[in-house]
Tab-separated table of C-alpha atoms in Angstrom:
chain	number	residue	atom	x	y	z
A	1	MET	CA	-21.282	-5.054	-8.735
A	2	GLU	CA	-19.106	-4.015	-5.814
A	3	ARG	CA	-15.987	-2.079	-6.742
A	4	ALA	CA	-12.529	-3.399	-5.952
A	5	LEU	CA	-10.823	-2.190	-2.779
A	6	LYS	CA	-7.892	0.089	-3.638
A	7	ILE	CA	-4.781	-0.888	-1.647
A	8	LEU	CA	-1.538	1.071	-1.465
A	9	LEU	CA	1.323	-1.097	-0.216
A	10	VAL	CA	4.522	0.448	1.140
A	11	GLU	CA	7.038	-2.362	0.692
A	12	ASP	CA	10.630	-2.579	-0.516
A	13	ALA	CA	10.818	-6.367	-0.911
A	14	GLU	CA	9.097	-7.664	-4.054
A	15	GLU	CA	8.729	-11.181	-2.586
A	16	ASP	CA	6.918	-9.804	0.467
A	17	ALA	CA	4.569	-7.747	-1.710
A	18	GLN	CA	3.745	-10.787	-3.842
A	19	PHE	CA	3.132	-12.897	-0.729
A	20	GLN	CA	0.695	-10.321	0.632
A	21	PHE	CA	-1.155	-10.005	-2.682
A	22	HIS	CA	-1.385	-13.790	-2.994
A	23	ALA	CA	-2.882	-14.056	0.503
A	24	LEU	CA	-5.454	-11.394	-0.365
A	25	GLU	CA	-6.341	-13.179	-3.616
A	26	ARG	CA	-6.804	-16.464	-1.772
A	27	SER	CA	-9.206	-14.742	0.639
A	28	GLY	CA	-11.479	-13.872	-2.279
A	29	LEU	CA	-11.180	-10.133	-1.688
A	30	ARG	CA	-11.704	-8.010	-4.803
A	31	PHE	CA	-8.859	-5.520	-4.870
A	32	GLU	CA	-6.450	-3.592	-7.002
A	33	ALA	CA	-3.086	-2.624	-5.591
A	34	ARG	CA	-0.085	-0.454	-6.143
A	35	THR	CA	3.276	-0.733	-4.432
A	36	VAL	CA	5.626	2.098	-3.481
A	37	GLN	CA	9.041	2.112	-1.852
A	38	ALA	CA	9.767	5.774	-1.163
A	39	GLU	CA	8.061	8.721	0.471
A	40	SER	CA	7.906	10.673	-2.803
A	41	GLU	CA	6.114	7.745	-4.504
A	42	PHE	CA	3.785	7.429	-1.518
A	43	LEU	CA	2.804	11.092	-1.701
A	44	ALA	CA	2.162	10.870	-5.442
A	45	GLN	CA	0.004	7.746	-5.086
A	46	LEU	CA	-2.015	9.230	-2.236
A	47	ALA	CA	-2.961	12.110	-4.519
A	48	GLU	CA	-3.325	10.175	-7.784
A	49	TYR	CA	-4.632	6.765	-6.725
A	50	GLY	CA	-6.658	7.660	-3.620
A	51	PRO	CA	-6.334	4.309	-1.818
A	52	ASP	CA	-9.048	2.924	0.449
A	53	ILE	CA	-6.442	1.247	2.628
A	54	ILE	CA	-2.696	1.591	3.191
A	55	VAL	CA	-0.568	-1.403	4.204
A	56	SER	CA	3.009	-0.672	5.146
A	57	ASP	CA	6.231	-2.397	6.038
A	58	TYR	CA	7.179	-0.968	9.417
A	59	SER	CA	10.736	-0.099	8.475
A	60	ILE	CA	12.334	0.308	5.078
A	61	PRO	CA	15.422	2.398	4.315
A	62	GLY	CA	14.488	6.073	4.548
A	63	PHE	CA	10.751	5.466	4.960
A	64	GLY	CA	8.337	3.163	6.730
A	65	GLY	CA	5.062	2.592	8.478
A	66	MET	CA	5.179	5.315	11.091
A	67	ARG	CA	6.052	8.004	8.551
A	68	ALA	CA	3.372	6.704	6.159
A	69	LEU	CA	0.826	6.871	8.992
A	70	GLU	CA	1.895	10.418	9.879
A	71	ILE	CA	1.508	11.568	6.260
A	72	ALA	CA	-1.842	9.789	5.809
A	73	ARG	CA	-3.217	11.408	8.952
A	74	GLN	CA	-2.144	14.848	7.732
A	75	ARG	CA	-3.923	14.274	4.404
């Protein structure tokens, strides 16, 4: 059996996160996901969770997609 894709979502709006997860579920993709809102949470989840893919809101207060990309590339 194929393992579930591990997704780390950087998102500060709960409704947007739920919308994205619902769309993924409808596609039939097997996944598990965690959501973070801050850089400190992102760093912890990169180390602890080890996501296969990172999906990020482009701009959230104090953190966003470009910073997440920069950190992920450094790791």
